[in-house]
Each structure stands twice: as structure tokens, then as C-alpha cells.
Amino acid sequence: MKIIFYLLPLLVLLSCSQNQKADNLSIEVISINLDKKENKEMSEFIEKIELIPLHTDTNSIISTYKKIDYCDELDMFIILDKELVVSLFSGDGQFIANSKNVIGEGPNEYRTAVDVIYNPFSRAIEILNPYGTIYRYNTSFQFIEKISLEQNSKIFSRFVSISNNEYILTPVMSGYKDATIVFCNYNKKKIIKSISYEEDCISSITMNYNPFFTSNNNLIFSPLCLNYSFYQVDRVNQDITPIIKLDFGDNTIQKESLIEKFGNSSQENENREDIERNLKTLNDINSFLLKSSASIPIIKFFNEQYIYTYSIQNNNRISYIYNRKNKQSYMQTNNSPTKLIFCLGINNNCLYSAIQPYELEEYVDKNLLPTDYQSIVSKINDEDNPIIVKYYLK
């Protein structure tokens, strides 16, 4: 599986010069010790594995994915690939539709895409371009409408809906000043409020595919950067509050020491030189951290019962699962013979991810597959679409 770090989208940046109020929430601190380097057998913490091969034919082939998300309401996988095609597959892997015929320069077409979601308020598949324009289609990719912002100078990377025409967007990070989320009202065609989490932003290293998710009916934000905190979103008051913080002990990275060593990338991006200077500072920090012994959580999410992190430390890739109810934890490194691939999300006790067909031996313990899945595995070809893997935690 090719590992892609979302360090900094240089070309894009340089070419484009009802929740409860969370104020009084206490912060849950989770201590994580990755120095133990435990390598649990998959059978010690996984009850069973399910495979969902995504249907493969000439019309449904997808390239390397940029995002895979599961929509529980529609029982559907939504996939954005590197060719900017959005593909829809049912929960059992059947092909539904894709957006190949609506990519272009026409009035009902989109030319570029950075994110895709299902909006439960508009009941549409929505595609975001870098400038904040949103294209709405039904699940057959018939055009519904296009909505946009006026007088916007920001470049965006991800979004989530909080009502039919209200959204939260995340800007592309070219410096610490971009560690913000923006609340937008598309009826008014403008940004209503910008909230900073700069204090907690350490560097731009991330592999986080889906920064927004729900837990116990609350909208949660897990930033697209190296940041040890999870935030609860207050939709009504348009704010965020940290609710969980990860503590890696002595391996926790101190932002102050990085600023002392490399300088601060908090200067305003007023011109191309400012952008380039901030980008260089962040890239220098990223390079230093990736060569260090620090614990770098590059994917993290949680639900009511589990916290999941996928971290890098001393060239090891480490999966860590913490049960919030019984306080047990499980760890695996990339040295395990059959290992957990990095995961994309969790639904109840089920972690899900995607693998290529030729990666089955590496990431799937066949002893944990139901009997009828053996016949499914025998029909998979290396050239087929990715396989959705579901790891059911004990």
C-alpha cells in the first residue's frame, strides 16, 4: 500500500497567489506509550474480518484513491480518486455510478475536486473545488445545482455540511496562520466566522483522510496536521473546543523547541515570498520530525468506545487501539507478519480500510475470515479494484 503524506500542496498554493455547547467540557487525556513496541497477534484483538471487493469492470475502475468514506444512511462507499473521479459503491461492493461524464468545462460540470461528501440535509452528493465552490449531484450524477462563495481568497481542502446551506471548510496549510476552520453560509455566499487552532498545530504532517466525523451525535474535528487534540464542534455558536488530547510522554513533540530551531511560520501570506518562506519552514520541520524518534500520529479518530491512532516512530508504523471502556490497549508495528493496515474510520466496533488485491496476504489473517469468504478471495485478481476490509474489534 502506497503511503502518502499530505505535507503541503505546494503547486496549488503557489499557483493560486444542534450540539450542546462545549465550553465546559473537560479534556480527556489518553496516555500512549509506543516505546513498548508490542506486536499483538491480530487474533488477540480482532474477532473477525470481512472483505468487500469493489466491483470491477471497464466503467467502474478507480485509480489510486484520495478519499474513501462510508455513508451509513445510504449504506454506500464514496470514493474520490487521483483522476478526480467520484465513484459510488453499495455497502456490498456493487457499482452504482461515477462522475466521469460530469468532469469538464460545461455549466453542469466540475473541473477539479479536493473533497466529496454526502450531505444529509440536501440529500446530495457534493463535490468541493479548491476555491469553495460546491457542485451538487444526485446518486446518478445528474446535476442539481452549484453554490459558491463571493470575494473568497482562500484555498480549501476539506468540508462538512452542518445544514442545507451551511458548511465548515478547512483551508490548505501554508503556515501556522492557516490552522483554522471557517464557517460558511452559502445562502449569504460568504465566510461567517474563522476559528483558529494555531496553538495546537505542530506541523503539516498528516495522512488524515477524513477530518470530520461524528461520535455520540456530536460533530468532531481531527485537524489535517500534526496535532494531539480532538475538537468538538459547536454548530450553533460556531466554535470548537478540545475534548480529547493524546499524550505520548517523553516522545511528545514540543512546538516551542521547533520554533526555536526553525523559526515561526506564522507570518501572514501577503505575497508569494511570504508563502514560500512559510512553506520552507514547515517543510524543514516536517523533514526533521520524520527523521527523529518523536511519536507522530498521522491518522487519528475515535468513537464512544475506541480511540485509534496510526503513528510513525523511528521508521516504525504503529497501529494503536485504546478501549475507552475497559482501558485495554493493543499495538502492532509494521514488523508483524500479518498486520493491520492503516484504517480510515470506525463504525461501532468495526474499523474499515482499503487494500489492493495483491496486499491480501500482508493485511488479512485468513483464519479470521468466515468460511464463505474463502471462495470470494479465490476469485480476486491483482488488477481488480481495491478491497474494503472490515476489522471487527473484540
XYZ file of C-alpha atoms in Angstrom:
394
model
C 0.000 0.000 0.000
C 1.488 3.304 -1.086
C 1.763 5.718 1.849
C 1.045 9.345 1.008
C 1.764 12.163 3.452
C -0.266 15.306 2.925
C 2.658 17.553 3.752
C 1.868 20.643 1.694
C 0.083 21.100 -1.638
C 2.790 23.422 -2.967
C 1.642 23.635 -6.554
C -1.914 24.525 -5.667
C -0.834 27.168 -3.171
C 1.719 28.818 -5.362
C -0.447 28.806 -8.473
C -3.292 30.474 -6.529
C -1.389 33.692 -5.083
C -27.652 21.017 17.009
C -24.870 20.163 19.503
C -24.549 21.066 23.153
C -22.254 23.970 23.851
C -18.846 22.532 24.616
C -17.337 25.374 26.678
C -17.418 23.455 29.943
C -16.357 20.066 28.625
C -13.405 18.531 30.400
C -10.490 17.286 28.329
C -9.927 13.533 28.371
C -6.176 12.816 28.288
C -5.123 9.496 26.756
C -1.568 8.366 27.580
C 0.075 6.344 24.815
C 3.438 4.600 25.164
C 4.744 3.500 21.782
C 8.164 2.549 23.171
C 6.783 -0.843 24.253
C 6.755 -1.922 20.593
C 4.216 -4.631 21.302
C 3.225 -6.781 18.364
C -0.099 -8.320 19.217
C -1.345 -11.104 17.001
C -4.327 -9.938 15.015
C -6.463 -12.674 16.580
C -5.835 -11.176 20.050
C -7.907 -8.080 19.350
C -9.768 -8.777 16.090
C -12.853 -11.012 16.287
C -13.377 -11.411 12.554
C -12.536 -9.858 9.196
C -14.883 -9.169 6.315
C -13.814 -8.407 2.752
C -15.859 -6.362 0.313
C -14.304 -6.448 -3.182
C -15.414 -3.378 -5.117
C -16.989 -4.476 -8.412
C -14.588 -4.221 -11.315
C -15.438 -3.629 -14.969
C -14.359 -1.142 -17.634
C -16.709 1.546 -16.315
C -16.060 1.158 -12.592
C -12.233 1.075 -12.476
C -10.864 3.554 -9.942
C -7.316 4.871 -9.757
C -5.379 5.479 -6.526
C -7.879 6.806 -4.051
C -7.597 10.193 -2.354
C -10.539 9.587 -0.041
C -12.844 6.726 0.892
C -15.792 7.384 3.155
C -18.696 5.210 4.214
C -22.186 6.720 4.367
C -24.254 4.780 6.862
C -27.509 6.481 5.840
C -27.195 5.229 2.246
C -25.092 2.127 3.013
C -22.664 3.396 0.398
C -18.937 3.908 -0.104
C -17.996 7.273 -1.623
C -14.574 7.363 -3.281
C -12.569 10.237 -4.760
C -9.567 9.082 -6.790
C -6.474 10.826 -8.119
C -8.144 11.347 -11.503
C -10.774 13.406 -9.609
C -13.492 10.864 -10.414
C -16.088 10.274 -7.702
C -17.331 6.673 -7.575
C -20.212 5.228 -5.570
C -20.381 1.595 -4.455
C -23.045 -0.094 -2.351
C -22.222 -1.490 1.062
C -21.704 -4.926 -0.502
C -19.387 -3.569 -3.214
C -21.760 -3.250 -6.165
C -21.013 -0.364 -8.529
C -23.675 2.360 -8.507
C -22.364 5.274 -10.576
C -19.418 7.595 -11.122
C -18.830 11.178 -12.161
C -16.776 10.614 -15.326
C -19.437 12.191 -17.518
C -19.684 15.391 -15.469
C -15.974 16.283 -15.403
C -15.290 19.132 -17.800
C -15.881 22.790 -18.585
C -19.635 22.665 -19.102
C -22.142 24.605 -16.966
C -23.184 21.487 -15.034
C -19.695 20.009 -14.779
C -16.765 20.334 -12.386
C -13.168 20.695 -13.486
C -11.291 19.963 -10.273
C -12.124 18.459 -6.880
C -10.492 18.324 -3.460
C -13.236 16.609 -1.442
C -16.579 14.864 -1.716
C -19.318 14.210 0.859
C -22.904 13.086 1.104
C -24.934 15.959 2.557
C -27.822 14.534 4.631
C -29.577 17.924 4.588
C -29.609 18.437 0.802
C -29.592 14.654 0.239
C -26.999 15.165 -2.489
C -23.512 14.035 -3.386
C -21.464 17.223 -3.071
C -18.080 17.934 -4.623
C -15.835 20.760 -3.390
C -13.320 22.562 -5.594
C -10.279 24.400 -4.135
C -11.984 27.799 -4.232
C -15.011 26.815 -2.150
C -17.472 26.147 -4.963
C -19.732 23.152 -4.272
C -21.348 21.050 -7.011
C -24.443 19.058 -6.078
C -25.488 15.854 -7.864
C -27.859 13.020 -7.137
C -26.507 9.470 -6.776
C -26.732 9.022 -10.570
C -24.634 12.187 -11.006
C -27.434 14.182 -12.513
C -26.705 17.842 -11.846
C -28.747 19.623 -9.164
C -27.033 22.976 -8.576
C -23.795 24.844 -7.973
C -23.263 27.079 -4.927
C -20.305 29.318 -4.265
C -18.700 31.987 -2.092
C -18.112 35.583 -3.134
C -14.893 37.523 -2.506
C -13.044 34.448 -1.274
C -9.245 34.345 -1.457
C -8.682 31.100 0.453
C -7.783 27.702 -0.975
C -9.662 24.825 0.652
C -9.029 21.108 1.110
C -11.952 19.544 3.039
C -15.502 20.357 4.069
C -18.536 19.135 6.007
C -22.174 20.212 5.976
C -23.881 21.459 9.152
C -27.207 22.388 7.490
C -28.615 22.582 3.983
C -26.517 25.618 3.058
C -24.062 25.971 5.954
C -20.658 24.332 5.925
C -17.309 24.146 7.646
C -14.294 24.312 5.321
C -10.615 23.738 6.090
C -8.033 25.901 4.287
C -4.878 24.436 2.777
C -1.996 24.946 5.194
C 0.902 27.104 4.068
C 1.778 28.258 7.584
C 0.526 28.176 11.159
C -1.907 31.018 10.392
C -3.829 28.583 8.192
C -4.590 26.311 11.159
C -8.208 27.391 11.054
C -11.661 26.181 10.157
C -14.137 28.529 8.536
C -17.911 28.535 8.973
C -19.616 29.466 5.694
C -23.176 30.383 4.783
C -23.816 29.705 1.097
C -27.179 31.492 1.130
C -25.228 34.616 2.016
C -22.313 33.447 -0.185
C -19.723 34.337 2.438
C -17.493 33.185 5.261
C -19.249 33.910 8.558
C -16.550 33.048 11.081
C -12.999 31.736 11.217
C -11.757 29.746 14.235
C -8.057 29.187 14.886
C -6.368 26.158 16.467
C -2.881 27.501 15.703
C -1.733 26.996 19.296
C -2.100 23.217 18.956
C -0.762 22.903 15.398
C 2.780 21.490 15.380
C 3.489 20.695 11.724
C 1.680 19.936 8.481
C 2.418 16.185 8.510
C -0.753 14.151 8.151
C -2.316 11.164 6.451
C -5.735 12.038 7.818
C -8.284 11.385 5.063
C -11.474 12.379 6.888
C -11.031 15.257 9.386
C -14.735 15.389 10.295
C -16.700 12.554 11.861
C -19.484 12.068 14.403
C -19.347 10.479 17.835
C -22.381 10.199 20.102
C -24.226 12.548 17.705
C -21.538 15.225 18.122
C -19.537 16.550 15.201
C -15.805 16.027 15.821
C -12.862 17.711 14.106
C -9.473 15.978 13.820
C -7.190 18.530 12.085
C -5.274 17.925 8.875
C -1.940 18.488 10.589
C 0.201 17.115 13.404
C -1.997 17.970 16.361
C -2.571 15.885 19.511
C -6.133 17.155 20.097
C -9.654 16.276 19.000
C -12.227 19.078 18.980
C -15.982 19.076 19.401
C -17.779 21.400 17.008
C -20.477 23.702 18.346
C -22.673 24.155 15.289
C -24.927 26.764 16.920
C -22.246 29.073 18.326
C -19.796 28.228 15.533
C -16.863 27.269 17.690
C -14.622 24.313 18.544
C -13.479 23.027 21.940
C -10.746 20.434 22.622
C -12.248 17.337 24.260
C -9.530 14.664 23.943
C -5.758 15.076 23.983
C -3.194 12.370 23.220
C -0.125 12.268 25.483
C 2.913 10.394 24.142
C 5.013 11.093 27.246
C 8.658 11.922 26.552
C 8.024 11.379 22.842
C 5.502 14.203 22.680
C 6.744 16.914 20.325
C 7.112 20.384 21.818
C 6.185 23.102 19.354
C 8.252 25.741 21.139
C 11.503 23.847 20.544
C 10.699 23.536 16.816
C 10.054 27.271 16.528
C 13.329 27.962 18.338
C 15.185 25.689 15.898
C 13.487 26.544 12.590
C 11.661 29.813 13.144
C 7.965 30.588 13.084
C 5.754 30.060 10.029
C 3.022 32.329 11.381
C 3.731 35.277 9.106
C 0.769 36.465 7.074
C 0.737 35.190 3.486
C 0.601 38.595 1.855
C 2.640 37.686 -1.222
C 4.406 34.828 -2.955
C 7.609 35.345 -0.947
C 5.716 35.028 2.345
C 4.091 31.805 1.152
C 7.400 30.337 0.022
C 9.124 31.289 3.292
C 6.363 29.748 5.412
C 6.296 26.628 3.261
C 10.044 26.178 3.586
C 9.833 26.491 7.369
C 7.090 23.879 7.572
C 8.914 21.545 5.192
C 12.107 21.851 7.238
C 10.141 20.967 10.374
C 8.484 18.010 8.623
C 11.805 16.621 7.381
C 13.337 16.937 10.837
C 10.420 15.213 12.564
C 10.291 12.312 10.124
C 13.963 11.569 10.876
C 13.558 11.937 14.632
C 12.427 9.472 17.328
C 9.299 11.506 18.066
C 5.836 9.934 18.068
C 3.921 11.315 15.089
C 0.220 10.377 14.938
C -0.599 10.768 11.251
C -4.120 9.307 11.436
C -6.402 9.517 14.462
C -10.099 9.156 15.158
C -12.412 7.799 17.851
C -15.947 6.824 18.762
C -17.763 6.179 22.027
C -15.687 3.059 22.792
C -12.382 3.193 20.914
C -9.552 5.565 20.082
C -7.466 4.695 17.039
C -4.098 6.142 16.047
C -1.663 5.300 13.284
C 1.752 6.736 14.103
C 5.323 6.898 12.881
C 8.211 6.493 15.311
C 11.802 5.536 14.468
C 10.721 4.417 10.976
C 8.124 2.106 12.515
C 4.496 2.429 11.521
C 2.422 1.663 14.581
C -1.293 0.929 14.894
C -2.639 1.648 18.379
C -6.159 0.896 19.593
C -7.398 2.005 23.007
C -10.646 0.765 24.528
C -12.093 3.692 26.472
C -14.426 1.457 28.489
C -12.144 -1.308 29.781
C -8.892 0.740 29.415
C -7.154 -2.010 27.432
C -4.848 -1.148 24.539
C -3.447 -3.057 21.567
C -0.431 -2.254 19.464
C 1.059 -3.534 16.231
C 4.105 -2.382 14.280
C 4.915 -2.916 10.629
C 7.174 -5.803 11.731
C 4.162 -8.029 12.392
C 3.894 -10.820 9.786
C 0.185 -10.117 9.274
C -0.616 -6.576 10.280
C -3.398 -4.084 10.444
C -3.271 -1.679 7.525
C -3.837 1.989 8.347
C -7.555 2.497 8.852
C -9.860 5.195 7.509
C -12.714 5.192 10.004
C -14.716 3.270 12.569
C -18.373 2.281 12.774
C -19.357 0.807 16.156
C -16.651 -1.861 16.741
C -15.676 -2.098 13.071
C -12.531 -0.444 11.708
C -12.521 -0.145 7.934
C -9.831 0.428 5.336
C -8.971 -0.459 1.747
C -6.244 -2.655 0.302
C -5.124 -3.619 -3.156
C -5.779 -7.267 -4.140
C -2.062 -8.123 -4.042
C -1.905 -6.985 -0.387
C -4.255 -9.655 0.970
C -1.510 -11.841 2.454
C 0.072 -8.884 4.258
C -3.021 -7.328 5.826
C -5.568 -10.134 6.196
C -5.366 -13.071 8.589
C -7.339 -15.638 6.616
C -8.075 -17.578 9.807
C -10.347 -14.689 10.804
C -12.363 -14.795 7.576
C -15.765 -16.531 7.557
C -15.789 -19.786 5.594
C -17.724 -18.387 2.649
C -15.144 -15.657 2.147
C -12.543 -18.174 1.039
C -14.413 -18.569 -2.240
C -14.524 -14.777 -2.641
C -10.762 -14.482 -2.156
C -10.099 -17.125 -4.811
C -11.913 -15.007 -7.431
C -9.964 -11.784 -6.812
C -7.420 -10.705 -9.435
C -4.457 -8.419 -8.806
C -5.765 -5.883 -11.363
C -9.155 -5.534 -9.696
C -10.440 -2.528 -7.781
C -9.434 -2.112 -4.125
C -10.996 -4.317 -1.480
C -12.745 -2.792 1.511
C -11.508 -4.523 4.665
C -13.573 -4.556 7.845
C -11.760 -5.430 11.079
C -14.250 -6.221 13.850
C -12.720 -5.465 17.249
C -13.324 -7.828 20.185
